[in-house]
Amino acid sequence: MTEKTLIKNISIVNEGQITVADLLIENGLIHSIGQLIDHKNVKVVDGTGKYLFPGIIDGQVHFREPGLTHKGDLYTESKAAIAGGVTSFIDMPNTFPNVLTIDILNEKYRIASEKSIANFGFFLGVNGDNLDEVIKLDTSKLLGVSDDGLYFTKKGNLLADNPETMEKLFANCKSIIAIHSEKEQIVEENENIYREKYGENVPIEFHPIIRNEKACYEATKRAIDIANKHKARLHILHLTTEAETHLFRNDIPLKEKNVTTEVSVHHLWFSDKDYARLGTLIKWNPAIKTETDKKGLLTALLDDRIDIVTTDHAPHTLDEKQKPYFQSMSGAPIIQHSLNILLEFYKQGLISLEKIAEKMCHNPATLYSIEKRGFIREGYFADLTIVDLNSSWTVDKTNILSKCGWSPLEGTTFQTKVTHTFVNGNLVYDNGKFDETKKGLALTKSK
């Protein structure tokens, strides 16, 4: 039994509306919403002047456990998530060992149940090696299957580069199939051109030219064509080009879409202009591209061709990042600041608070059929985030919580601050202080 908590006089951002009300949390759930009288034996949080969002659900992270815990682990990265208002995450399969069997998947859930202070879910990995085993499973029970990150382990593991594998998987899989969409052949040809010219020290500004629009667009178009042929449930991860946005629909509701996509926050925040300042610190795959792409992605997010916002949070040590181009690891930590980034766009008049809640909370829950989360509704889990829209702070090494201890956002001043984060009704984060006595829960699928 958790204690009752009453959040008083707060602006609730939920399902296209902002309403000032009180909210009572009891036994881990949202008990009631409205103009509530004070209850006895209740902890009161004064929400006057602040805004309440459903807890953010991040549909794509790399928390590095097991096997890569020198960079991050399920405790440290969930703590960074909570400080950023993220109450639930779905982790990708490129840990070691790769998550290619149900036994390994179950082991990740076991570890998370002991270490994660946020709610957790995991993708089952799929590639050419385990395809036959995956399609024998009752995949309808999985949150999703994915090839993301597995190409680091072995060339040829990208589904987007293997139409025969995609045909077989798409014809037989009953869960979401989330893929990394780049054509390896195009990337490799470009790598060879620049390697011949520069050796191992290719200037980082050529990264979006090596991993270019063509490599992304051709892979995405082919995957969508195969998915539509089989009526498969395809999700394209971390979209990066304006051109690709036109391959997606916005004329039907999310629940009716068989093909969906997402944008990761760094592709909205950075552009190729930032390579000169930040170098390999912003080396991601797919690459951060042009200002035109960045603006096109935001436009597509606003008009619902892009369905959700994720982080692709992928910590590496500074040493791993600061190597020459071909040795520098791709990815960076960013989950602690994803909501702040979207709220900064709100401050700039580029997006509404209601749209942020839709893309970071409601839609991830709908897309992955997550039970009783992602909305502020009576009877739902009390996963909640309170933000102060008028409290500035600057990112620096003293307030970064990811285990790797750095961020490409160092020196950035945000105008908004997460003040409280509730997970399953527990106030886990309160103005910089953590209560880690309760662990998060495994995400379950709604019936």
PDB file of N, CA and C in Angstrom, residues 124-199:
ATOM      1  N   LEU A 124      12.452  -7.992 -28.352  1.00  0.00           N
ATOM      2  CA  LEU A 124      13.173  -9.199 -28.735  1.00  0.00           C
ATOM      3  C   LEU A 124      13.927  -8.899 -30.024  1.00  0.00           C
ATOM      4  N   GLY A 125      15.221  -9.235 -30.069  1.00  0.00           N
ATOM      5  CA  GLY A 125      16.008  -9.016 -31.272  1.00  0.00           C
ATOM      6  C   GLY A 125      15.663 -10.023 -32.351  1.00  0.00           C
ATOM      7  N   VAL A 126      15.747  -9.569 -33.604  1.00  0.00           N
ATOM      8  CA  VAL A 126      15.514 -10.480 -34.730  1.00  0.00           C
ATOM      9  C   VAL A 126      16.527 -10.188 -35.824  1.00  0.00           C
ATOM     10  N   ASN A 127      17.118 -11.243 -36.373  1.00  0.00           N
ATOM     11  CA  ASN A 127      18.013 -11.123 -37.521  1.00  0.00           C
ATOM     12  C   ASN A 127      17.936 -12.417 -38.329  1.00  0.00           C
ATOM     13  N   GLY A 128      18.809 -12.538 -39.310  1.00  0.00           N
ATOM     14  CA  GLY A 128      18.777 -13.730 -40.158  1.00  0.00           C
ATOM     15  C   GLY A 128      19.062 -15.012 -39.396  1.00  0.00           C
ATOM     16  N   ASP A 129      19.792 -14.899 -38.271  1.00  0.00           N
ATOM     17  CA  ASP A 129      20.190 -16.102 -37.532  1.00  0.00           C
ATOM     18  C   ASP A 129      19.046 -16.720 -36.729  1.00  0.00           C
ATOM     19  N   ASN A 130      18.148 -15.879 -36.195  1.00  0.00           N
ATOM     20  CA  ASN A 130      17.100 -16.434 -35.324  1.00  0.00           C
ATOM     21  C   ASN A 130      15.699 -16.252 -35.896  1.00  0.00           C
ATOM     22  N   LEU A 131      15.607 -15.868 -37.167  1.00  0.00           N
ATOM     23  CA  LEU A 131      14.307 -15.581 -37.779  1.00  0.00           C
ATOM     24  C   LEU A 131      13.323 -16.735 -37.623  1.00  0.00           C
ATOM     25  N   ASP A 132      13.764 -17.953 -37.914  1.00  0.00           N
ATOM     26  CA  ASP A 132      12.848 -19.101 -37.863  1.00  0.00           C
ATOM     27  C   ASP A 132      12.328 -19.335 -36.453  1.00  0.00           C
ATOM     28  N   GLU A 133      13.194 -19.120 -35.441  1.00  0.00           N
ATOM     29  CA  GLU A 133      12.758 -19.299 -34.050  1.00  0.00           C
ATOM     30  C   GLU A 133      11.741 -18.223 -33.663  1.00  0.00           C
ATOM     31  N   VAL A 134      11.968 -16.992 -34.123  1.00  0.00           N
ATOM     32  CA  VAL A 134      11.070 -15.896 -33.762  1.00  0.00           C
ATOM     33  C   VAL A 134       9.670 -16.123 -34.318  1.00  0.00           C
ATOM     34  N   ILE A 135       9.580 -16.554 -35.574  1.00  0.00           N
ATOM     35  CA  ILE A 135       8.239 -16.679 -36.167  1.00  0.00           C
ATOM     36  C   ILE A 135       7.472 -17.897 -35.654  1.00  0.00           C
ATOM     37  N   LYS A 136       8.166 -18.771 -34.921  1.00  0.00           N
ATOM     38  CA  LYS A 136       7.468 -19.879 -34.253  1.00  0.00           C
ATOM     39  C   LYS A 136       6.803 -19.424 -32.950  1.00  0.00           C
ATOM     40  N   LEU A 137       7.252 -18.292 -32.412  1.00  0.00           N
ATOM     41  CA  LEU A 137       6.738 -17.810 -31.132  1.00  0.00           C
ATOM     42  C   LEU A 137       5.357 -17.195 -31.288  1.00  0.00           C
ATOM     43  N   ASP A 138       4.650 -17.067 -30.174  1.00  0.00           N
ATOM     44  CA  ASP A 138       3.424 -16.277 -30.155  1.00  0.00           C
ATOM     45  C   ASP A 138       3.841 -14.817 -29.997  1.00  0.00           C
ATOM     46  N   THR A 139       4.220 -14.210 -31.120  1.00  0.00           N
ATOM     47  CA  THR A 139       4.783 -12.857 -31.079  1.00  0.00           C
ATOM     48  C   THR A 139       3.752 -11.809 -30.663  1.00  0.00           C
ATOM     49  N   SER A 140       2.478 -12.151 -30.683  1.00  0.00           N
ATOM     50  CA  SER A 140       1.443 -11.179 -30.293  1.00  0.00           C
ATOM     51  C   SER A 140       1.601 -10.740 -28.838  1.00  0.00           C
ATOM     52  N   LYS A 141       2.294 -11.544 -28.040  1.00  0.00           N
ATOM     53  CA  LYS A 141       2.469 -11.210 -26.620  1.00  0.00           C
ATOM     54  C   LYS A 141       3.644 -10.261 -26.378  1.00  0.00           C
ATOM     55  N   LEU A 142       4.489 -10.070 -27.392  1.00  0.00           N
ATOM     56  CA  LEU A 142       5.669  -9.222 -27.246  1.00  0.00           C
ATOM     57  C   LEU A 142       5.317  -7.755 -27.471  1.00  0.00           C
ATOM     58  N   LEU A 143       6.052  -6.852 -26.805  1.00  0.00           N
ATOM     59  CA  LEU A 143       5.912  -5.428 -27.118  1.00  0.00           C
ATOM     60  C   LEU A 143       6.342  -5.167 -28.550  1.00  0.00           C
ATOM     61  N   GLY A 144       7.377  -5.889 -28.996  1.00  0.00           N
ATOM     62  CA  GLY A 144       7.840  -5.733 -30.358  1.00  0.00           C
ATOM     63  C   GLY A 144       9.101  -6.528 -30.599  1.00  0.00           C
ATOM     64  N   VAL A 145       9.454  -6.681 -31.876  1.00  0.00           N
ATOM     65  CA  VAL A 145      10.742  -7.260 -32.249  1.00  0.00           C
ATOM     66  C   VAL A 145      11.509  -6.199 -33.024  1.00  0.00           C
ATOM     67  N   SER A 146      12.846  -6.268 -32.959  1.00  0.00           N
ATOM     68  CA  SER A 146      13.656  -5.226 -33.594  1.00  0.00           C
ATOM     69  C   SER A 146      15.023  -5.751 -33.980  1.00  0.00           C
ATOM     70  N   ASP A 147      15.569  -5.136 -35.030  1.00  0.00           N
ATOM     71  CA  ASP A 147      16.954  -5.406 -35.439  1.00  0.00           C
ATOM     72  C   ASP A 147      17.880  -4.277 -35.007  1.00  0.00           C
ATOM     73  N   ASP A 148      17.364  -3.275 -34.305  1.00  0.00           N
ATOM     74  CA  ASP A 148      18.153  -2.065 -34.075  1.00  0.00           C
ATOM     75  C   ASP A 148      19.389  -2.337 -33.226  1.00  0.00           C
ATOM     76  N   GLY A 149      20.515  -1.842 -33.701  1.00  0.00           N
ATOM     77  CA  GLY A 149      21.775  -2.015 -32.991  1.00  0.00           C
ATOM     78  C   GLY A 149      22.474  -3.317 -33.266  1.00  0.00           C
ATOM     79  N   LEU A 150      21.748  -4.310 -33.781  1.00  0.00           N
ATOM     80  CA  LEU A 150      22.362  -5.626 -33.994  1.00  0.00           C
ATOM     81  C   LEU A 150      23.374  -5.608 -35.134  1.00  0.00           C
ATOM     82  N   TYR A 151      23.299  -4.578 -35.987  1.00  0.00           N
ATOM     83  CA  TYR A 151      24.272  -4.499 -37.082  1.00  0.00           C
ATOM     84  C   TYR A 151      25.674  -4.194 -36.562  1.00  0.00           C
ATOM     85  N   PHE A 152      25.771  -3.709 -35.335  1.00  0.00           N
ATOM     86  CA  PHE A 152      27.099  -3.499 -34.749  1.00  0.00           C
ATOM     87  C   PHE A 152      27.785  -4.839 -34.486  1.00  0.00           C
ATOM     88  N   THR A 153      26.987  -5.860 -34.252  1.00  0.00           N
ATOM     89  CA  THR A 153      27.536  -7.175 -33.922  1.00  0.00           C
ATOM     90  C   THR A 153      28.048  -7.905 -35.163  1.00  0.00           C
ATOM     91  N   LYS A 154      27.277  -7.776 -36.253  1.00  0.00           N
ATOM     92  CA  LYS A 154      27.662  -8.504 -37.469  1.00  0.00           C
ATOM     93  C   LYS A 154      27.048  -7.822 -38.675  1.00  0.00           C
ATOM     94  N   LYS A 155      27.840  -7.624 -39.724  1.00  0.00           N
ATOM     95  CA  LYS A 155      27.313  -7.058 -40.961  1.00  0.00           C
ATOM     96  C   LYS A 155      26.207  -7.959 -41.512  1.00  0.00           C
ATOM     97  N   GLY A 156      25.234  -7.335 -42.160  1.00  0.00           N
ATOM     98  CA  GLY A 156      24.165  -8.113 -42.759  1.00  0.00           C
ATOM     99  C   GLY A 156      22.991  -8.363 -41.841  1.00  0.00           C
ATOM    100  N   ASN A 157      23.022  -7.801 -40.632  1.00  0.00           N
ATOM    101  CA  ASN A 157      21.928  -8.027 -39.686  1.00  0.00           C
ATOM    102  C   ASN A 157      20.773  -7.042 -39.838  1.00  0.00           C
ATOM    103  N   LEU A 158      20.932  -6.007 -40.669  1.00  0.00           N
ATOM    104  CA  LEU A 158      19.843  -5.059 -40.850  1.00  0.00           C
ATOM    105  C   LEU A 158      18.742  -5.668 -41.712  1.00  0.00           C
ATOM    106  N   LEU A 159      17.525  -5.676 -41.174  1.00  0.00           N
ATOM    107  CA  LEU A 159      16.396  -6.189 -41.945  1.00  0.00           C
ATOM    108  C   LEU A 159      16.196  -5.388 -43.228  1.00  0.00           C
ATOM    109  N   ALA A 160      16.414  -4.073 -43.148  1.00  0.00           N
ATOM    110  CA  ALA A 160      16.175  -3.208 -44.299  1.00  0.00           C
ATOM    111  C   ALA A 160      17.044  -3.580 -45.487  1.00  0.00           C
ATOM    112  N   ASP A 161      18.130  -4.285 -45.247  1.00  0.00           N
ATOM    113  CA  ASP A 161      19.026  -4.694 -46.331  1.00  0.00           C
ATOM    114  C   ASP A 161      18.754  -6.111 -46.807  1.00  0.00           C
ATOM    115  N   ASN A 162      17.736  -6.759 -46.239  1.00  0.00           N
ATOM    116  CA  ASN A 162      17.464  -8.165 -46.558  1.00  0.00           C
ATOM    117  C   ASN A 162      15.987  -8.368 -46.885  1.00  0.00           C
ATOM    118  N   PRO A 163      15.598  -8.069 -48.125  1.00  0.00           N
ATOM    119  CA  PRO A 163      14.171  -8.176 -48.464  1.00  0.00           C
ATOM    120  C   PRO A 163      13.601  -9.570 -48.278  1.00  0.00           C
ATOM    121  N   GLU A 164      14.403 -10.611 -48.510  1.00  0.00           N
ATOM    122  CA  GLU A 164      13.878 -11.970 -48.323  1.00  0.00           C
ATOM    123  C   GLU A 164      13.554 -12.228 -46.850  1.00  0.00           C
ATOM    124  N   THR A 165      14.447 -11.766 -45.969  1.00  0.00           N
ATOM    125  CA  THR A 165      14.201 -11.906 -44.531  1.00  0.00           C
ATOM    126  C   THR A 165      12.958 -11.115 -44.128  1.00  0.00           C
ATOM    127  N   MET A 166      12.844  -9.882 -44.648  1.00  0.00           N
ATOM    128  CA  MET A 166      11.672  -9.063 -44.334  1.00  0.00           C
ATOM    129  C   MET A 166      10.389  -9.738 -44.802  1.00  0.00           C
ATOM    130  N   GLU A 167      10.410 -10.285 -46.006  1.00  0.00           N
ATOM    131  CA  GLU A 167       9.212 -10.959 -46.532  1.00  0.00           C
ATOM    132  C   GLU A 167       8.751 -12.050 -45.567  1.00  0.00           C
ATOM    133  N   LYS A 168       9.684 -12.869 -45.120  1.00  0.00           N
ATOM    134  CA  LYS A 168       9.341 -13.988 -44.245  1.00  0.00           C
ATOM    135  C   LYS A 168       8.857 -13.505 -42.877  1.00  0.00           C
ATOM    136  N   LEU A 169       9.554 -12.523 -42.323  1.00  0.00           N
ATOM    137  CA  LEU A 169       9.177 -11.996 -41.014  1.00  0.00           C
ATOM    138  C   LEU A 169       7.839 -11.278 -41.079  1.00  0.00           C
ATOM    139  N   PHE A 170       7.673 -10.408 -42.066  1.00  0.00           N
ATOM    140  CA  PHE A 170       6.456  -9.606 -42.161  1.00  0.00           C
ATOM    141  C   PHE A 170       5.224 -10.477 -42.415  1.00  0.00           C
ATOM    142  N   ALA A 171       5.424 -11.596 -43.075  1.00  0.00           N
ATOM    143  CA  ALA A 171       4.303 -12.496 -43.357  1.00  0.00           C
ATOM    144  C   ALA A 171       3.865 -13.291 -42.134  1.00  0.00           C
ATOM    145  N   ASN A 172       4.742 -13.380 -41.129  1.00  0.00           N
ATOM    146  CA  ASN A 172       4.478 -14.293 -40.010  1.00  0.00           C
ATOM    147  C   ASN A 172       4.453 -13.654 -38.624  1.00  0.00           C
ATOM    148  N   CYS A 173       4.923 -12.422 -38.486  1.00  0.00           N
ATOM    149  CA  CYS A 173       5.057 -11.808 -37.154  1.00  0.00           C
ATOM    150  C   CYS A 173       3.785 -11.062 -36.773  1.00  0.00           C
ATOM    151  N   LYS A 174       3.330 -11.278 -35.546  1.00  0.00           N
ATOM    152  CA  LYS A 174       2.085 -10.670 -35.074  1.00  0.00           C
ATOM    153  C   LYS A 174       2.326  -9.497 -34.116  1.00  0.00           C
ATOM    154  N   SER A 175       3.589  -9.122 -33.946  1.00  0.00           N
ATOM    155  CA  SER A 175       3.888  -7.960 -33.105  1.00  0.00           C
ATOM    156  C   SER A 175       4.397  -6.825 -33.983  1.00  0.00           C
ATOM    157  N   ILE A 176       4.638  -5.674 -33.356  1.00  0.00           N
ATOM    158  CA  ILE A 176       5.316  -4.575 -34.042  1.00  0.00           C
ATOM    159  C   ILE A 176       6.716  -5.026 -34.438  1.00  0.00           C
ATOM    160  N   ILE A 177       7.109  -4.686 -35.654  1.00  0.00           N
ATOM    161  CA  ILE A 177       8.469  -4.937 -36.145  1.00  0.00           C
ATOM    162  C   ILE A 177       9.127  -3.570 -36.292  1.00  0.00           C
ATOM    163  N   ALA A 178      10.052  -3.249 -35.400  1.00  0.00           N
ATOM    164  CA  ALA A 178      10.698  -1.929 -35.377  1.00  0.00           C
ATOM    165  C   ALA A 178      12.083  -2.051 -35.992  1.00  0.00           C
ATOM    166  N   ILE A 179      12.329  -1.319 -37.081  1.00  0.00           N
ATOM    167  CA  ILE A 179      13.584  -1.519 -37.797  1.00  0.00           C
ATOM    168  C   ILE A 179      14.410  -0.249 -37.928  1.00  0.00           C
ATOM    169  N   HIS A 180      15.720  -0.477 -37.989  1.00  0.00           N
ATOM    170  CA  HIS A 180      16.687   0.567 -38.324  1.00  0.00           C
ATOM    171  C   HIS A 180      16.756   0.608 -39.846  1.00  0.00           C
ATOM    172  N   SER A 181      16.408   1.763 -40.428  1.00  0.00           N
ATOM    173  CA  SER A 181      16.185   1.810 -41.877  1.00  0.00           C
ATOM    174  C   SER A 181      17.282   2.582 -42.611  1.00  0.00           C
ATOM    175  N   GLU A 182      18.343   1.879 -42.959  1.00  0.00           N
ATOM    176  CA  GLU A 182      19.397   2.404 -43.829  1.00  0.00           C
ATOM    177  C   GLU A 182      19.881   1.267 -44.729  1.00  0.00           C
ATOM    178  N   LYS A 183      20.236   1.604 -45.966  1.00  0.00           N
ATOM    179  CA  LYS A 183      20.792   0.618 -46.880  1.00  0.00           C
ATOM    180  C   LYS A 183      22.295   0.533 -46.671  1.00  0.00           C
ATOM    181  N   GLU A 184      22.749  -0.604 -46.147  1.00  0.00           N
ATOM    182  CA  GLU A 184      24.173  -0.773 -45.853  1.00  0.00           C
ATOM    183  C   GLU A 184      25.038  -0.645 -47.099  1.00  0.00           C
ATOM    184  N   GLN A 185      24.542  -1.115 -48.232  1.00  0.00           N
ATOM    185  CA  GLN A 185      25.346  -1.062 -49.452  1.00  0.00           C
ATOM    186  C   GLN A 185      25.702   0.380 -49.813  1.00  0.00           C
ATOM    187  N   ILE A 186      24.728   1.269 -49.734  1.00  0.00           N
ATOM    188  CA  ILE A 186      24.980   2.680 -50.052  1.00  0.00           C
ATOM    189  C   ILE A 186      25.949   3.279 -49.040  1.00  0.00           C
ATOM    190  N   VAL A 187      25.741   2.979 -47.763  1.00  0.00           N
ATOM    191  CA  VAL A 187      26.631   3.488 -46.715  1.00  0.00           C
ATOM    192  C   VAL A 187      28.064   3.010 -46.937  1.00  0.00           C
ATOM    193  N   GLU A 188      28.227   1.728 -47.224  1.00  0.00           N
ATOM    194  CA  GLU A 188      29.570   1.173 -47.409  1.00  0.00           C
ATOM    195  C   GLU A 188      30.270   1.770 -48.624  1.00  0.00           C
ATOM    196  N   GLU A 189      29.529   1.974 -49.716  1.00  0.00           N
ATOM    197  CA  GLU A 189      30.121   2.607 -50.890  1.00  0.00           C
ATOM    198  C   GLU A 189      30.615   4.016 -50.554  1.00  0.00           C
ATOM    199  N   ASN A 190      29.817   4.758 -49.801  1.00  0.00           N
ATOM    200  CA  ASN A 190      30.220   6.110 -49.402  1.00  0.00           C
ATOM    201  C   ASN A 190      31.402   6.082 -48.441  1.00  0.00           C
ATOM    202  N   GLU A 191      31.399   5.117 -47.509  1.00  0.00           N
ATOM    203  CA  GLU A 191      32.531   4.983 -46.592  1.00  0.00           C
ATOM    204  C   GLU A 191      33.832   4.760 -47.355  1.00  0.00           C
ATOM    205  N   ASN A 192      33.784   3.922 -48.363  1.00  0.00           N
ATOM    206  CA  ASN A 192      34.992   3.631 -49.142  1.00  0.00           C
ATOM    207  C   ASN A 192      35.512   4.860 -49.869  1.00  0.00           C
ATOM    208  N   ILE A 193      34.606   5.670 -50.394  1.00  0.00           N
ATOM    209  CA  ILE A 193      35.005   6.903 -51.086  1.00  0.00           C
ATOM    210  C   ILE A 193      35.766   7.823 -50.137  1.00  0.00           C
ATOM    211  N   TYR A 194      35.237   8.013 -48.928  1.00  0.00           N
ATOM    212  CA  TYR A 194      35.854   8.953 -47.993  1.00  0.00           C
ATOM    213  C   TYR A 194      37.065   8.354 -47.296  1.00  0.00           C
ATOM    214  N   ARG A 195      37.089   7.042 -47.143  1.00  0.00           N
ATOM    215  CA  ARG A 195      38.266   6.391 -46.571  1.00  0.00           C
ATOM    216  C   ARG A 195      39.464   6.536 -47.511  1.00  0.00           C
ATOM    217  N   GLU A 196      39.213   6.397 -48.789  1.00  0.00           N
ATOM    218  CA  GLU A 196      40.295   6.558 -49.769  1.00  0.00           C
ATOM    219  C   GLU A 196      40.873   7.968 -49.716  1.00  0.00           C
ATOM    220  N   LYS A 197      40.025   8.937 -49.451  1.00  0.00           N
ATOM    221  CA  LYS A 197      40.460  10.336 -49.446  1.00  0.00           C
ATOM    222  C   LYS A 197      41.110  10.749 -48.134  1.00  0.00           C
ATOM    223  N   TYR A 198      40.557  10.275 -46.996  1.00  0.00           N
ATOM    224  CA  TYR A 198      40.990  10.758 -45.688  1.00  0.00           C
ATOM    225  C   TYR A 198      41.595   9.691 -44.779  1.00  0.00           C
ATOM    226  N   GLY A 199      41.561   8.422 -45.193  1.00  0.00           N
ATOM    227  CA  GLY A 199      41.996   7.361 -44.296  1.00  0.00           C
ATOM    228  C   GLY A 199      40.993   7.166 -43.174  1.00  0.00           C
TER     229      GLY A 199
END
